[in-house]
CSV table of C-alpha atoms in Angstrom, one decimal:
chain,number,residue,atom,x,y,z
A,3,ALA,CA,97.7,120.8,86.2
A,4,GLN,CA,96.8,122.2,82.9
A,5,SER,CA,97.6,125.5,81.5
A,6,VAL,CA,97.6,127.9,78.5
A,7,THR,CA,100.3,130.4,77.3
A,8,GLN,CA,99.5,132.6,74.7
A,9,LEU,CA,102.5,134.2,73.2
A,10,GLY,CA,101.8,138.2,72.7
A,11,SER,CA,99.0,140.0,74.0
A,12,HIS,CA,98.5,142.1,70.7
A,13,VAL,CA,99.2,141.5,67.4
A,14,SER,CA,99.1,143.8,64.4
A,15,VAL,CA,98.8,142.7,60.6
A,16,SER,CA,98.0,144.3,57.6
A,17,GLU,CA,94.8,143.5,55.6
A,18,GLY,CA,95.4,140.3,53.3
A,19,ALA,CA,98.6,139.1,55.4
A,20,LEU,CA,99.2,136.2,57.3
A,21,VAL,CA,97.7,135.6,61.0
A,22,LEU,CA,99.4,133.7,63.2
A,23,LEU,CA,98.6,133.7,66.9
A,24,ARG,CA,100.5,131.2,69.2
A,25,CYS,CA,99.5,128.9,71.9
A,26,ASN,CA,101.8,126.7,74.0
A,27,TYR,CA,99.9,124.3,76.6
A,28,SER,CA,100.9,122.3,79.2
A,29,SER,CA,99.1,118.9,80.3
A,30,SER,CA,100.0,115.6,81.5
A,31,VAL,CA,98.2,114.1,79.0
A,32,PRO,CA,97.1,114.8,75.4
A,33,PRO,CA,94.3,117.6,75.8
A,34,TYR,CA,91.1,118.8,74.3
A,35,LEU,CA,92.5,122.0,72.7
A,36,PHE,CA,90.4,125.0,71.5
A,37,TRP,CA,90.4,128.3,69.7
A,38,TYR,CA,87.6,130.8,70.7
A,39,VAL,CA,87.1,134.5,69.5
A,40,GLN,CA,85.4,137.5,71.3
A,41,TYR,CA,84.3,140.8,69.8
A,42,PRO,CA,83.5,143.6,72.1
A,43,ASN,CA,80.9,143.0,74.6
A,44,GLN,CA,79.9,139.6,73.4
A,45,GLY,CA,80.5,136.3,74.6
A,46,LEU,CA,82.9,133.8,73.2
A,47,GLN,CA,82.6,131.8,69.9
A,48,LEU,CA,83.9,128.4,69.0
A,49,LEU,CA,86.7,128.9,66.0
A,50,LEU,CA,87.8,125.3,66.0
A,51,LYS,CA,88.9,122.4,68.7
A,52,TYR,CA,91.4,119.7,68.6
A,53,THR,CA,90.1,116.3,69.9
A,54,SER,CA,93.0,114.3,68.5
A,55,ALA,CA,91.0,113.0,65.1
A,56,ALA,CA,93.9,115.1,63.2
A,57,THR,CA,96.4,117.4,63.8
A,58,LEU,CA,95.4,120.1,61.4
A,59,VAL,CA,92.1,121.4,62.3
A,60,LYS,CA,90.2,123.7,60.2
A,61,GLY,CA,87.5,126.0,61.8
A,62,ILE,CA,85.4,128.6,60.7
A,63,ASN,CA,85.9,131.9,58.7
A,64,GLY,CA,89.2,130.3,57.3
A,65,PHE,CA,90.9,130.0,60.4
A,66,GLU,CA,93.0,126.8,61.2
A,67,ALA,CA,95.4,125.3,63.8
A,68,GLU,CA,98.0,122.7,63.9
A,69,PHE,CA,98.3,120.3,67.2
A,70,LYS,CA,102.0,120.0,67.6
A,71,LYS,CA,102.7,117.3,70.4
A,72,SER,CA,106.3,117.7,70.4
A,73,GLU,CA,106.5,121.4,70.8
A,74,THR,CA,103.2,121.5,72.9
A,75,SER,CA,101.9,124.1,70.8
A,76,PHE,CA,98.5,124.7,69.3
A,77,HIS,CA,98.8,127.9,66.8
A,78,LEU,CA,96.2,129.5,65.2
A,79,THR,CA,96.7,130.8,61.5
A,80,LYS,CA,94.8,132.5,58.6
A,81,PRO,CA,96.3,133.0,55.3
A,82,SER,CA,94.8,136.5,54.7
A,83,ALA,CA,93.6,138.7,57.4
A,84,HIS,CA,90.5,140.7,56.9
A,85,MET,CA,89.1,143.7,58.7
A,86,SER,CA,86.5,141.9,60.3
A,87,ASP,CA,89.1,139.3,62.3
A,88,ALA,CA,89.9,142.0,64.4
A,89,ALA,CA,89.0,140.6,67.9
A,90,GLU,CA,90.1,138.8,70.9
A,91,TYR,CA,91.1,135.5,70.4
A,92,PHE,CA,91.5,132.8,73.3
A,93,CYS,CA,93.2,129.5,73.3
A,94,ALA,CA,91.7,127.0,75.9
A,95,VAL,CA,92.6,123.5,77.1
A,96,ARG,CA,90.5,120.7,78.7
A,97,GLY,CA,91.8,117.4,80.0
A,98,ALA,CA,90.8,114.4,77.8
A,99,GLN,CA,90.7,111.9,80.9
A,100,GLY,CA,87.5,113.1,82.5
A,101,GLY,CA,86.3,116.7,83.9
A,102,PHE,CA,84.8,119.3,82.3
A,103,LYS,CA,87.0,122.4,83.6
A,104,THR,CA,88.0,124.5,80.8
A,105,ILE,CA,91.4,126.7,81.2
A,106,PHE,CA,91.7,129.6,79.1
A,107,GLY,CA,94.7,131.4,78.0
A,108,ALA,CA,94.8,135.5,78.6
A,109,GLY,CA,93.9,136.0,75.2
A,110,THR,CA,95.5,137.8,72.2
A,111,ARG,CA,94.1,140.7,70.7
A,112,LEU,CA,94.2,141.0,67.2
A,113,PHE,CA,94.3,144.3,65.0
A,114,VAL,CA,93.9,144.5,61.4
A,115,LYS,CA,95.4,147.7,59.6
A,116,ALA,CA,93.9,148.7,56.3
B,28,ASP,CA,67.9,127.0,68.8
B,29,THR,CA,68.1,130.3,70.4
B,30,GLY,CA,71.6,129.8,72.0
B,31,VAL,CA,72.5,130.8,75.7
B,32,SER,CA,71.1,133.6,77.2
B,33,GLN,CA,72.1,135.8,80.0
B,34,ASP,CA,70.1,138.5,81.9
B,35,PRO,CA,70.9,141.1,82.9
B,36,ARG,CA,73.4,142.3,80.3
B,37,HIS,CA,74.5,145.2,82.3
B,38,LYS,CA,74.4,145.6,86.0
B,39,ILE,CA,75.9,148.7,88.2
B,40,THR,CA,75.5,148.1,91.8
B,41,LYS,CA,77.2,149.9,95.1
B,42,ARG,CA,79.5,148.2,97.4
B,43,GLY,CA,77.9,146.0,100.0
B,44,GLN,CA,74.9,145.3,97.7
B,45,ASN,CA,73.5,141.6,96.4
B,46,VAL,CA,73.2,140.9,92.8
B,47,THR,CA,71.6,137.9,91.2
B,48,PHE,CA,72.7,136.9,87.5
B,49,ARG,CA,70.5,134.4,85.3
B,50,CYS,CA,71.4,132.0,82.5
B,51,ASP,CA,69.6,130.2,80.3
B,52,PRO,CA,71.5,127.5,78.6
B,53,ILE,CA,70.5,126.0,75.2
B,54,SER,CA,67.5,123.8,75.9
B,55,GLU,CA,68.9,120.0,75.5
B,56,HIS,CA,72.2,120.8,77.1
B,57,ASN,CA,72.8,119.1,80.3
B,58,ARG,CA,75.7,120.9,81.5
B,59,LEU,CA,76.2,124.6,82.6
B,60,TYR,CA,79.1,126.4,83.5
B,61,TRP,CA,79.7,130.0,85.1
B,62,TYR,CA,83.1,132.0,84.3
B,63,ARG,CA,84.6,135.2,85.3
B,64,GLN,CA,86.4,137.3,83.1
B,65,THR,CA,88.3,140.4,84.2
B,66,LEU,CA,89.6,143.1,81.8
B,67,GLY,CA,92.5,142.0,79.7
B,68,GLN,CA,92.2,138.2,80.9
B,69,GLY,CA,90.8,135.3,79.7
B,70,PRO,CA,87.7,133.4,81.4
B,71,GLU,CA,88.1,131.7,84.8
B,72,PHE,CA,86.3,128.8,85.5
B,73,LEU,CA,83.8,129.5,88.5
B,74,THR,CA,81.8,126.5,88.6
B,75,TYR,CA,79.6,123.9,86.6
B,76,PHE,CA,76.4,121.9,86.8
B,77,GLN,CA,75.3,118.5,85.5
B,78,ASN,CA,71.6,118.7,85.5
B,79,GLU,CA,70.8,120.1,88.9
B,80,ALA,CA,74.2,118.7,90.4
B,81,GLN,CA,76.6,121.3,91.1
B,82,LEU,CA,79.8,118.9,90.7
B,83,GLU,CA,82.7,121.3,90.7
B,84,LYS,CA,83.6,124.9,92.2
B,85,SER,CA,86.5,127.0,91.9
B,86,ARG,CA,88.7,128.3,94.8
B,87,LEU,CA,87.6,131.6,93.3
B,88,LEU,CA,84.1,130.9,94.3
B,89,SER,CA,84.3,132.4,97.6
B,90,ASP,CA,81.6,131.9,100.4
B,91,ARG,CA,79.7,135.0,99.0
B,92,PHE,CA,79.2,133.4,95.5
B,93,SER,CA,76.2,131.0,95.2
B,94,ALA,CA,74.9,128.9,92.4
B,95,GLU,CA,71.8,127.1,91.8
B,96,ARG,CA,70.2,125.1,88.9
B,97,PRO,CA,67.2,124.1,90.8
B,98,LYS,CA,65.5,122.1,88.0
B,99,GLY,CA,68.5,121.5,85.9
B,100,SER,CA,67.5,124.1,83.2
B,101,PHE,CA,68.3,127.8,83.9
B,102,SER,CA,70.9,128.6,86.6
B,103,THR,CA,71.3,131.9,88.9
B,104,LEU,CA,74.7,133.3,90.3
B,105,GLU,CA,74.3,135.4,93.3
B,106,ILE,CA,76.9,137.6,94.5
B,107,GLN,CA,76.4,138.9,98.2
B,108,ARG,CA,77.9,141.6,99.8
B,109,THR,CA,79.5,142.7,96.6
B,110,GLU,CA,83.0,144.3,96.6
B,111,GLN,CA,84.8,146.4,94.0
B,112,GLY,CA,86.9,143.7,93.1
B,113,ASP,CA,83.8,141.7,92.1
B,114,SER,CA,83.6,143.8,89.1
B,115,ALA,CA,83.9,141.6,85.9
B,116,MET,CA,81.9,140.1,83.1
B,117,TYR,CA,80.2,136.9,84.2
B,118,LEU,CA,79.7,134.3,81.6
B,119,CYS,CA,77.9,131.4,81.3
B,120,ALA,CA,78.3,128.5,79.0
B,121,SER,CA,76.2,125.2,78.4
B,122,SER,CA,77.0,121.9,76.6
B,123,GLN,CA,76.1,118.3,76.1
B,124,GLY,CA,77.9,115.3,75.3
B,125,TRP,CA,81.0,113.3,76.4
B,126,GLY,CA,84.7,113.4,75.5
B,127,SER,CA,85.4,114.9,72.0
B,128,GLN,CA,81.9,115.4,71.1
B,129,GLU,CA,81.6,117.9,74.3
B,130,THR,CA,81.8,121.9,72.9
B,131,GLN,CA,80.6,124.6,75.3
B,132,TYR,CA,78.6,127.4,73.5
B,133,PHE,CA,78.9,130.9,75.8
B,134,GLY,CA,76.1,133.3,76.3
B,135,PRO,CA,76.7,137.1,75.7
B,136,GLY,CA,77.7,137.8,79.3
B,137,THR,CA,76.6,139.9,82.2
B,138,ARG,CA,78.8,143.0,82.8
B,139,LEU,CA,78.9,143.8,86.5
B,140,LEU,CA,80.2,147.2,87.8
B,141,VAL,CA,80.6,147.6,91.6
B,142,LEU,CA,80.9,150.9,92.8
């Protein structure tokens, strides 16, 4: 069975500092992996996705994530945090061998301090 | 492209009442998903449709929940005899394509409060 674990329900950084949000997955085969962002009272917006084409995936708003099979990780990073990055971030996994069910992590709320 | 829309955005109801939510997917998308999100949690898969066929349902979808997509376009999610535990955000998503090309696009959600 597939699962996703996001380490840290809350992360706080200063504006301009590195953002690192951690995600580990469990899957019997290399899956598709996603990062979504959710602003208050809104739906989820796709930041980036991993589909086995490249291990380093670049997304919108300056975010990127690296797929590390040996560590079963897909951590999200951004070199310099902006106040507008404050939101909830969700890592998600979907099996690459058929099926469309997507499993989401519990989320990490990012706070950005001025 | 107007994106995925959901109606209503908010719903307050009394325990025991029935509620129905609507989702309009992106027009060319053949797949439609329903998720439930409770406070402090990620979305939990409820069910999905390919065109008008409901292909998978979660164990979370009790017999009080029913979803339809009669013409393969919009979908409705009905909850009968609501309970306080049904209070949550109900998210709809749509997609098209296969394999790595498939990406789900989410609507703004319907927030349900059962008193």
